[in-house]
Coordinates of C-alpha atoms and ligand atoms in Angstrom, one line a residue:
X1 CA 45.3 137.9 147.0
X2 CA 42.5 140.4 146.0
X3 CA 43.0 140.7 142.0
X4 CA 41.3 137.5 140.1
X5 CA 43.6 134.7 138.8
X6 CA 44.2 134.1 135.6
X7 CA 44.4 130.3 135.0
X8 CA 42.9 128.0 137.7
X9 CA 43.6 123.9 137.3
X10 CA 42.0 121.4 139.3
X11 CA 43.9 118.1 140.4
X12 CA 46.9 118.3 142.0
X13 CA 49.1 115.4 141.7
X14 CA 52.5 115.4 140.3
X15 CA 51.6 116.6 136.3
X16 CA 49.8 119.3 137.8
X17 CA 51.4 120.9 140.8
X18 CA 54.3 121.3 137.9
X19 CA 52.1 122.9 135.8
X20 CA 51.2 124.9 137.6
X21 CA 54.2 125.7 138.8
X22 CA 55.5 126.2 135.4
X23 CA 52.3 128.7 134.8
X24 CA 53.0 130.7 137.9
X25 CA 56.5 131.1 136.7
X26 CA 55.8 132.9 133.3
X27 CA 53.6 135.8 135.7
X28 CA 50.0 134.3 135.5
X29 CA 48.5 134.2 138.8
X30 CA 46.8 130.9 139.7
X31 CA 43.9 129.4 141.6
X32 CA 44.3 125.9 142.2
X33 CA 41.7 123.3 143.5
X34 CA 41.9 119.4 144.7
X35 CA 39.2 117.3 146.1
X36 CA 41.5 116.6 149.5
X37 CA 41.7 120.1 150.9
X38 CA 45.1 119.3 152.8
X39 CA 47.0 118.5 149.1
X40 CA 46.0 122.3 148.2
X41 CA 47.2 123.5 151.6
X42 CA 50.5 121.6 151.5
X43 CA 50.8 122.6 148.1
X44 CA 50.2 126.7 148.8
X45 CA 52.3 126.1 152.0
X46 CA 55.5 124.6 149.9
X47 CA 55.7 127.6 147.4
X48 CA 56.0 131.2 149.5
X49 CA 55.6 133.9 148.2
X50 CA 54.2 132.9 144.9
X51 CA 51.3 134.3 143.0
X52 CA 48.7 131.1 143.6
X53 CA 45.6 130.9 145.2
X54 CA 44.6 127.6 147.2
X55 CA 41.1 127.2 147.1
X56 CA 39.0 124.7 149.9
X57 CA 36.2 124.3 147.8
X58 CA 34.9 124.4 143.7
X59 CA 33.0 127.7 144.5
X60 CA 35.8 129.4 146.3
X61 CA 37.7 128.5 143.3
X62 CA 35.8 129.4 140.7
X63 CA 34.6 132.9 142.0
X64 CA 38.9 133.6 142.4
X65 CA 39.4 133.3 138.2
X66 CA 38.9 136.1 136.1
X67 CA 36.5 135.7 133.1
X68 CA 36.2 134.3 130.4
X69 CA 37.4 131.6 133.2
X70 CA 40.1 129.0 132.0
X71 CA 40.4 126.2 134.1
X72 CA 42.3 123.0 133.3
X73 CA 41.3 119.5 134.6
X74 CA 44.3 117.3 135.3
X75 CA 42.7 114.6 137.3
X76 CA 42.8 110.6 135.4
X77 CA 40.8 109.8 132.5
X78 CA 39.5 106.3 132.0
X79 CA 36.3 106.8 129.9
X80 CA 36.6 104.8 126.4
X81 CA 33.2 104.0 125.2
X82 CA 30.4 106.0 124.9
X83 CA 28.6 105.6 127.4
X84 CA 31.5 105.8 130.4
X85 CA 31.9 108.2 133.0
X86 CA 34.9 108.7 134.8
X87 CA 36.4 111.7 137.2
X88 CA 36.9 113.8 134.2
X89 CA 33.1 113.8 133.7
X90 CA 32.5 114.0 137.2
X91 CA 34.7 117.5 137.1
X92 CA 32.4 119.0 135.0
X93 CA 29.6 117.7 136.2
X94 CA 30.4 120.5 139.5
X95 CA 31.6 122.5 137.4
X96 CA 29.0 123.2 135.2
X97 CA 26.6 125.1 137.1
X98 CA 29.0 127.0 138.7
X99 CA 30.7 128.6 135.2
X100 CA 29.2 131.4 133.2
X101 CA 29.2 131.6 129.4
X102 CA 32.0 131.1 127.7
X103 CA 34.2 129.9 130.5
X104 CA 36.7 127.6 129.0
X105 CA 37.3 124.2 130.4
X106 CA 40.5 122.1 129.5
X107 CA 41.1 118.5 130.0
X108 CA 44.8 118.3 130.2
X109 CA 44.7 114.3 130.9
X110 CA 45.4 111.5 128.8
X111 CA 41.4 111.2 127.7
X112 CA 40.7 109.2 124.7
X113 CA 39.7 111.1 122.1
X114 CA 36.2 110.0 121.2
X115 CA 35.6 110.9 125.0
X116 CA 36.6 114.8 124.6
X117 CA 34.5 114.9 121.5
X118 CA 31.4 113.8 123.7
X119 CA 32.7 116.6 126.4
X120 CA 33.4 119.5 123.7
X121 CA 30.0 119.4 122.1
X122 CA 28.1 118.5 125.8
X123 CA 29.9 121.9 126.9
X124 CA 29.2 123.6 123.7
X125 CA 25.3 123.1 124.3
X126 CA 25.7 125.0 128.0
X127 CA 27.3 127.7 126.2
X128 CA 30.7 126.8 127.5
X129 CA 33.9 126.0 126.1
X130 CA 36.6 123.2 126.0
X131 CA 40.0 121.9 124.9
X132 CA 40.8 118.3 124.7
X133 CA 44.6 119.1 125.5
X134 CA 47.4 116.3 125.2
X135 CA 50.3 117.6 127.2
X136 CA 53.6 115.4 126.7
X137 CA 56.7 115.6 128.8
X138 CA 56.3 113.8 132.3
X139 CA 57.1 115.8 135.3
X140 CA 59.7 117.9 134.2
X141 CA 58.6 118.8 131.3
X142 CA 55.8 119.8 133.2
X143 CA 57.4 122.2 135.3
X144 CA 59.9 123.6 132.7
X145 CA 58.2 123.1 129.4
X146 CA 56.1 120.5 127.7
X147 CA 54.9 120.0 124.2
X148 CA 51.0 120.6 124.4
X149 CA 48.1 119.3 121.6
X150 CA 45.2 121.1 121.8
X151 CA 42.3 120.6 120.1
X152 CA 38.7 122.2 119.7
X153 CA 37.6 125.3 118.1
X154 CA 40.0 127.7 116.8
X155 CA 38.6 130.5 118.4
X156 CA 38.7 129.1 121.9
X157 CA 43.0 128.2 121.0
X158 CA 43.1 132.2 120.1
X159 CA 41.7 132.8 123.7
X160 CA 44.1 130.2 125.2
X161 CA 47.4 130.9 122.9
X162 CA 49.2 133.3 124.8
X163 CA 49.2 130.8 128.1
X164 CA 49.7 127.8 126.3
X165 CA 52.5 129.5 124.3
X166 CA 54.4 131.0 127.3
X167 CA 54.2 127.6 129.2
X168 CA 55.3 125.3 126.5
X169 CA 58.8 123.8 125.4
X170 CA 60.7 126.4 123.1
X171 CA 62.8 124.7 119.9
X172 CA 64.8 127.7 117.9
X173 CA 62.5 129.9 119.8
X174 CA 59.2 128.6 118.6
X175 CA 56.9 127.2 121.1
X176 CA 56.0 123.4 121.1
X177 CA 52.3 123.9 121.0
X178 CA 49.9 124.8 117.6
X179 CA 46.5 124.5 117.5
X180 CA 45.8 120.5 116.3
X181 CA 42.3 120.8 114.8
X182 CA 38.8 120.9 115.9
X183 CA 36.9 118.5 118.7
X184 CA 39.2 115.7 119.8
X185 CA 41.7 116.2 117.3
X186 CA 44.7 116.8 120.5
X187 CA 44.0 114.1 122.3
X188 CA 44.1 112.1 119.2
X189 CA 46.9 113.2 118.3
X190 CA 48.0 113.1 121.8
X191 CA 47.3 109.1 121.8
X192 CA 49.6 108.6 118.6
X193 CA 52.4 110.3 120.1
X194 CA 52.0 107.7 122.9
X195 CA 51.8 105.0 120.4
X196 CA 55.0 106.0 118.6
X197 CA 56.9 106.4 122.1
X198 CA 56.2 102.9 123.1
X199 CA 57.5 102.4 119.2
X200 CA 60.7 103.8 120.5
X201 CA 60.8 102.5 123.8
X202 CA 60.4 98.8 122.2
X203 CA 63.2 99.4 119.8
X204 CA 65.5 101.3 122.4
X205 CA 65.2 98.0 124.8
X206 CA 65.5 95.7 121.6
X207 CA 69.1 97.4 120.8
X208 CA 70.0 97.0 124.8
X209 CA 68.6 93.6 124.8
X210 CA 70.9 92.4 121.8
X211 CA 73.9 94.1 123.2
X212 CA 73.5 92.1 126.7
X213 CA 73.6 89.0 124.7
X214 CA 76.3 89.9 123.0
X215 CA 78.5 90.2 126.5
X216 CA 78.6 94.1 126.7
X217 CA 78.4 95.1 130.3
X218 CA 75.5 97.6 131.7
X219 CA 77.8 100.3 131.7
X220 CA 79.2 99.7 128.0
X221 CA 75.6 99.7 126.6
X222 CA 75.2 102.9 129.0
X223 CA 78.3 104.0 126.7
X224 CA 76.6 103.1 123.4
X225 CA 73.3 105.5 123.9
X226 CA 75.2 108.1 125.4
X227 CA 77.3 108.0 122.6
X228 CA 74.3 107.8 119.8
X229 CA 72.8 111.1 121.7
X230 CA 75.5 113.1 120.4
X231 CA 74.6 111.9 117.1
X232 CA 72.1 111.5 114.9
X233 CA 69.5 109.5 116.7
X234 CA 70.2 112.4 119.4
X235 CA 66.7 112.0 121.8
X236 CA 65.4 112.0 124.9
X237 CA 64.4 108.3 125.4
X238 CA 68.4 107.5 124.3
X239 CA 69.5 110.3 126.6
X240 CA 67.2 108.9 129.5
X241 CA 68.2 105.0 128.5
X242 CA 72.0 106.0 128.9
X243 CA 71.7 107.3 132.0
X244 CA 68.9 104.9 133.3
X245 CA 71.6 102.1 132.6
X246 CA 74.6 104.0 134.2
X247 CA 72.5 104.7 137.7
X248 CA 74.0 102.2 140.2
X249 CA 72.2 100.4 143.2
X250 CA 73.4 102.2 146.3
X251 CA 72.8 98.9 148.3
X252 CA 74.3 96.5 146.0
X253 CA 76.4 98.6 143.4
X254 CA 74.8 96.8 141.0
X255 CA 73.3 98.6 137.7
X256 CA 69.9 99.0 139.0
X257 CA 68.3 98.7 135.6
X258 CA 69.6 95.0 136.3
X259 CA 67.5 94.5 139.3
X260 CA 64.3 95.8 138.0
X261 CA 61.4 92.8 137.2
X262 CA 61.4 92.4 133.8
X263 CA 57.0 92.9 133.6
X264 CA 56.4 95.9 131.8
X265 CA 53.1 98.2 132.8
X266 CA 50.6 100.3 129.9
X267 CA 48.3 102.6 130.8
X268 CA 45.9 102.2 127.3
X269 CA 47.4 104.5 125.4
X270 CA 49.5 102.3 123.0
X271 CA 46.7 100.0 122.9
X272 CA 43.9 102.4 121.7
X273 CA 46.6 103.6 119.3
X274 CA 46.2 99.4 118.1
X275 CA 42.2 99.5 118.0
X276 CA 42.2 102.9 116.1
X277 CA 45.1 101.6 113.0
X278 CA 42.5 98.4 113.1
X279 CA 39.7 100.6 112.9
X280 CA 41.1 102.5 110.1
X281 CA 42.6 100.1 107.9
X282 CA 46.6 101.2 108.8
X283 CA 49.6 99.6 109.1
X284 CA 51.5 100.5 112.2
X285 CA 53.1 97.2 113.1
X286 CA 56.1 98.8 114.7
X287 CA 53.9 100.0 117.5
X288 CA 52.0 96.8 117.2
X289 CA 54.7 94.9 118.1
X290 CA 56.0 97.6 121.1
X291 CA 52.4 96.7 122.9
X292 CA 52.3 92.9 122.4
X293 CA 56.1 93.3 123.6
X294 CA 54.7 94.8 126.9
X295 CA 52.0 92.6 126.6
X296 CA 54.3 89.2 126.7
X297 CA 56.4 90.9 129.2
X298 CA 54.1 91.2 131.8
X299 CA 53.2 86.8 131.5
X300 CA 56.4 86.4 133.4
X301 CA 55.7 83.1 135.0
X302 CA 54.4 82.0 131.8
X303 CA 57.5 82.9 130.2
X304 CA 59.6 80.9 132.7
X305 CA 57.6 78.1 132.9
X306 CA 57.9 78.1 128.8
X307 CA 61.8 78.7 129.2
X308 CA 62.0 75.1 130.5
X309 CA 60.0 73.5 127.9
X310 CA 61.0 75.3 124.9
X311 CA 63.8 75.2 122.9
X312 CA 66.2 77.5 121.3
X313 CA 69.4 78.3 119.8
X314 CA 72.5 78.7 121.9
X315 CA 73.5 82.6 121.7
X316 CA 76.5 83.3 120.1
X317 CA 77.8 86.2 119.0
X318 CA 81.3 87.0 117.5
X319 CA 80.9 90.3 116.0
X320 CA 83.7 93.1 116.6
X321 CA 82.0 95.1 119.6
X322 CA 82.4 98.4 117.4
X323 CA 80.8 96.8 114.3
X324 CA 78.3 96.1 116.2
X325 CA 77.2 98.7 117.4
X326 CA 77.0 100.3 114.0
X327 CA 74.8 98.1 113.2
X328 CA 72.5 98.3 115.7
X329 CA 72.7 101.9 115.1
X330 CA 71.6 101.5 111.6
X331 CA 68.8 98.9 112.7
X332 CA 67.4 101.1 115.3
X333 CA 67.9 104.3 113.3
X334 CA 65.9 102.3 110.4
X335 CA 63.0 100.6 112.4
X336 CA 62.2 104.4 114.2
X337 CA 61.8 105.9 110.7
X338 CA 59.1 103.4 110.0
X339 CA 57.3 103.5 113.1
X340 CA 57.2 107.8 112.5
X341 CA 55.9 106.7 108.9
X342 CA 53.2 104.1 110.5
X343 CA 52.1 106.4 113.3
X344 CA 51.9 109.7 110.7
X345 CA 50.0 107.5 108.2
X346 CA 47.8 107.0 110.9
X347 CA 47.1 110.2 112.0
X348 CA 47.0 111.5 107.9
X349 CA 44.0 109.0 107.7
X350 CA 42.4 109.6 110.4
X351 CA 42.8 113.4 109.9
X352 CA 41.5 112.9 106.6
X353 CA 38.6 110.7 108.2
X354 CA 37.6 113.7 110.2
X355 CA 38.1 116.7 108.1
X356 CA 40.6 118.1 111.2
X357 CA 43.1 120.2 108.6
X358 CA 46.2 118.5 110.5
X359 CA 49.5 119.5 109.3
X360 CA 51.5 116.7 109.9
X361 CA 54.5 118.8 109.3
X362 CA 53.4 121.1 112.1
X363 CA 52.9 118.6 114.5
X364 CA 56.2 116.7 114.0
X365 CA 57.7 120.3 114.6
X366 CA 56.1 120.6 118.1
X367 CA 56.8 117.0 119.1
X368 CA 60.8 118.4 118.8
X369 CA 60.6 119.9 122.4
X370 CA 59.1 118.9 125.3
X371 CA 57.7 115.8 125.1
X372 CA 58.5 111.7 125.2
X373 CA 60.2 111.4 121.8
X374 CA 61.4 114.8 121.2
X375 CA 64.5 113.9 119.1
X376 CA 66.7 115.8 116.7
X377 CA 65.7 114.0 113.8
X378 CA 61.8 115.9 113.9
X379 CA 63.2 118.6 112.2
X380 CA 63.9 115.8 109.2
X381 CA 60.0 115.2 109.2
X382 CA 58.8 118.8 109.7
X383 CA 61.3 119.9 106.4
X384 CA 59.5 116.5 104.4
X385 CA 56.3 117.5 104.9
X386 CA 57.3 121.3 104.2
X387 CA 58.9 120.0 101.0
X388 CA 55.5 117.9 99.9
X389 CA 52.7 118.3 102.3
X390 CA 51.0 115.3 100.3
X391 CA 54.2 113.5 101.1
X392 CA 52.1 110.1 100.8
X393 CA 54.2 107.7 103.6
X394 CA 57.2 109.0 105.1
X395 CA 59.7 106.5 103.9
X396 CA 59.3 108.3 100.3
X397 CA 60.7 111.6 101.7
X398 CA 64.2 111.9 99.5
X399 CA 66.1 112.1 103.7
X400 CA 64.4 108.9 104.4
X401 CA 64.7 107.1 101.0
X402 CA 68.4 107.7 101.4
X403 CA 68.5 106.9 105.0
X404 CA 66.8 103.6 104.4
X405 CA 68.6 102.3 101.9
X406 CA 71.9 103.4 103.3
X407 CA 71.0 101.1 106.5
X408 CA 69.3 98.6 104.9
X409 CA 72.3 95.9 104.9
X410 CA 73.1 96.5 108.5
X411 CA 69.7 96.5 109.3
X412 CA 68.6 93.1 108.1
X413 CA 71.9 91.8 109.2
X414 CA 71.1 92.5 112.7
X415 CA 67.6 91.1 112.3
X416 CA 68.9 88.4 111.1
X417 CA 71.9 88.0 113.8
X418 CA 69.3 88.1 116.3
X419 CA 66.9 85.6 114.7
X420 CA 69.6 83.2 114.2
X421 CA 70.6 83.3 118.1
X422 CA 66.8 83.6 119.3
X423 CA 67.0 87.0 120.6
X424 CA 63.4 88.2 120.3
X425 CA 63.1 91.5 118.1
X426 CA 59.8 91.8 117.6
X427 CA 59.9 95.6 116.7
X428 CA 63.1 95.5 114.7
X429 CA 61.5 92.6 112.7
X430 CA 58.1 94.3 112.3
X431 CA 59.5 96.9 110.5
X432 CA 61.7 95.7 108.3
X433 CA 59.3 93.5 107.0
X434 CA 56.3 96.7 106.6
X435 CA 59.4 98.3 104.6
X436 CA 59.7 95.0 102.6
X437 CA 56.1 94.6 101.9
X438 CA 55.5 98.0 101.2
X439 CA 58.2 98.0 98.2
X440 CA 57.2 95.0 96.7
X441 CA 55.6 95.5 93.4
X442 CA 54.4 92.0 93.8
X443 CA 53.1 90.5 97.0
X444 CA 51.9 86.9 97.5
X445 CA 48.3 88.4 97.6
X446 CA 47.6 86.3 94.4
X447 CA 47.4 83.4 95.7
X448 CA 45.1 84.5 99.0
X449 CA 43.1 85.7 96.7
X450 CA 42.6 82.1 94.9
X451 CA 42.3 80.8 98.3
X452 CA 39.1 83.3 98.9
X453 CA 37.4 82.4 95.5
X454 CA 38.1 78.8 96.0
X455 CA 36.5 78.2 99.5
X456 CA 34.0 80.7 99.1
X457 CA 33.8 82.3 95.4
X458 CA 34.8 85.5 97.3
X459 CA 36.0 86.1 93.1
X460 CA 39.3 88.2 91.7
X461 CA 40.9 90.6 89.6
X462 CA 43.2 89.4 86.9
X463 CA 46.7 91.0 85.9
X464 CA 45.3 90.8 81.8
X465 CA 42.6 92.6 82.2
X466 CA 41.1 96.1 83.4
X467 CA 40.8 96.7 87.2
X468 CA 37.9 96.4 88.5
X469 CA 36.5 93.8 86.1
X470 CA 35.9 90.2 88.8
X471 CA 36.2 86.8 88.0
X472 CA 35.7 83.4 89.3
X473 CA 37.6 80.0 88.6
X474 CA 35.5 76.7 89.0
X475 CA 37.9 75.0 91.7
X476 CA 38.0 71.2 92.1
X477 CA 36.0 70.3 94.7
X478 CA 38.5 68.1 97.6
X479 CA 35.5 66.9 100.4
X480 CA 35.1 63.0 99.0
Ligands
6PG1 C1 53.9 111.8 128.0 C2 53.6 110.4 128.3 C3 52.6 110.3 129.4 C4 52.1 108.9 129.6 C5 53.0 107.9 130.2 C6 52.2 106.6 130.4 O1 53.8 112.1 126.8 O2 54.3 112.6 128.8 O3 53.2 109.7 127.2 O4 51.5 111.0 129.0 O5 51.1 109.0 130.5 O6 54.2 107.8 129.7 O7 52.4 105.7 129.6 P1 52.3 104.1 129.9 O8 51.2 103.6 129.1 O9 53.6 103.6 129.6 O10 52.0 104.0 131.4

């Protein structure tokens, strides 16, 4: 091909051979490079006919891009402190002298944030340019349409904008990418979409989990979630679970979701998510729980070593198969509206931390398509944050407010259900008891704080007088 590409992307496992696949398909022409030769020729050799160039080395590559160059990185991205390097860095590292200035560079990995805001301004100093890009949607939204975060300067998004728009997931004809905010802003926000989807993933196998014990067969929870998608808690991960569960064993007929080793895997996301709230001060327990739940999944022969030594109630469960799926429904439905409330606290704060501008609105609007946890009830967020973009938590929404207090009963009922029969529901339980605390006009806090000013004169504020004014109690003294 004699003309100059427009898009070139590095890395060519699964994520991106699909992208750019799905870039090729909107008529961009693309250069494509990967550090074993024969995965580009394979690659070129699959796809006939098709406007993409298959470069053998960086220079080759780079010389076939027309300027400014844009070239996305989608190799794996491990750096989390400072001073780490990983193959990201190493990328650019070649790249660098090869690039004139203001190429843009794009790392379309999973990268934690504080790492892309080391890249953008390392870049910015060689008169380059970079986006810390989060792209959600696995393979195939890869290929036909993902939800993209970008982040970085606004005018390197103007430059990028119409590629990222024509590639991207479409919802009511508006494309599932906006521009996040400024340094690593997309990734960030990138990271707390992960965060929440392990929210949901947790809950989703909670509901599952309760129905097993509760003597439904695979393929009547398969029923259940199917059944739910063409409702209100229509999404992806309840489309995907409903099938996952139907798809039988072709060597043993037996639900295969049955066979597989209860040990989940994580690859970091959820748990910088974890150090992040800690870092920050916020609440998101629901995704708390999701991780330790993967966490204490993956101690199997810990947990059947334990199984013999510790005790437990018997399971049983009477409730009508119908009613209980309502209110499981209402449990699940509940417990995801706090986990969207914890993870979008998060992000306010941090946003707010940073001085990115996020509109949280905006972003809930471009998770609707494309990604992990697109789900129909986004829209519900985007039109609360429309309503009150100070909206301060979620749960306050007038949708949610209603919605919360309409599943309330079932919800603690089935918390309580499972408790009482010692079916672990860690998530379920984590956020009913953030929405508890976070109504009470009166928390047990009182007495921690006599606790502090007795064993260490740590001092308190009093209910009778103004805030702010401190006292101390002379406490008894109780070492003889
Ligand atoms: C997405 C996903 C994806 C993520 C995996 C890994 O939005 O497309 O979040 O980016 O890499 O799902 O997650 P684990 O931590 O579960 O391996």
């Amino acid at each position: 091909m004699s003309q100059k590409s427009d898009f070139g992307l590095i890395g060519l496992a699964v994520m991106g051979q699909n992208l750019v696949l799905n870039v090729e398909s909107r008529g961009f022409q693309v250069s494509v490079f990967n550090r074993t030769t024969a995965t580009t020729d394979e690659f070129i050799a699959k796809h006939p006919g098709k406007k993409l160039v298959g470069a053998k080395t960086l220079e080759e590559f780079v010389q076939s891009l027309a300027t400014p160059r844009k070239i996305q990185i989608m190799v794996k991205s491990n750096a989390v402190k400072d001073s780490d390097r990983d193959a990201v860095d190493a990328v650019i590292e070649q790249l660098i002298p090869l690039l004139e200035k203001d190429d843009i560079v794009i790392d379309g990995g999973n990268s934690y944030y504080l790492t892309t805001e080391r890249r953008d301004k390392y870049l910015a100093e060689k008169g380059l340019r970079f986006i810390g890009a989060g792209v959600s949607g696995g393979e195939e939204g890869a290929r036909k349409g993902p939800s993209i975060m970008p982040g970085g300067p606004a005018s390197t998004w103007e430059v990028m904008k119409p590629i990222f728009e024509s590639i991207s997931a479409k919802v009511d004809g508006e494309p599932c990418v906006i521009h996040i905010g400024t340094g690593g802003a997309g990734h960030y926000v990138k990271m707390i979409h992960n965060g929440i989807e392990y929210g949901d993933m947790q809950l989703i196998c909670e509901a599952y989990n309760i129905f097993k014990n509760a003597g439904f067969t695979t393929d009547e929870i398969a029923k259940v979630f199917t059944d739910w998608n063409d409702g209100d808690m229509q999404s992806y991960l309840i489309q995907i679970t409903g099938k996952a569960l139907e798809q039988k064993d072709p060597e043993t007929g037996t639900p295969i979701v049955e066979l597989i080793v209860d040990k989940a895997g994580q690859k970091g996301t959820g748990q910088w998510t974890l150090l992040n709230a800690a870092e920050n001060a916020v609440v998101i327990s629901t995704i708390n729980a999701a991780v330790e739940a993967r966490i204490l999944s993956s101690k199997k022969k810990a947990r059947v070593a334990a199984s013999k030594e510790l005790t437990g109630p018997t399971v049983n469960i009477t409730t009508d198969k119908a009613e209980l799926v309502q209110k499981v429904h209402d449990a699940l439905y509940a417990s995801k509206v706090i986990s969207y409330a914890q993870g979008l606290d998060l992000i306010k704060t941090m946003g707010e931390a940073k001085n990115w501008g996020l509109d949280l609105g905006r972003i809930a609007s471009i998770w609707r398509g494309g990604c992990i946890i697109r789900a129909r009830f986004l829209n519900k967020i985007t039109d609360a944050y429309r309503e009150n973009a100070e909206l301060s938590n979620l749960m306050l929404a007038p949708f949610f407010k209603d919605l919360l207090s309409k599943t309330q009963q079932n919800w603690r009922e089935v918390v309580s259900l499972a408790t009482l029969n010692g079916i672990p529901v860690p998530a379920f339980s984590a956020s009913l008891g953030y929405y508890d605390s976070y109504r009470a006009e009166r928390l047990p806090a009182n007495l921690l704080q006599a606790q502090r000013d007795f064993f260490g004169a740590h001092t308190y504020e009093r209910t009778d007088k103004p805030e702010g004014e401190f006292f101390h109690t002379e406490w008894p003294e109780v070492i003889g």
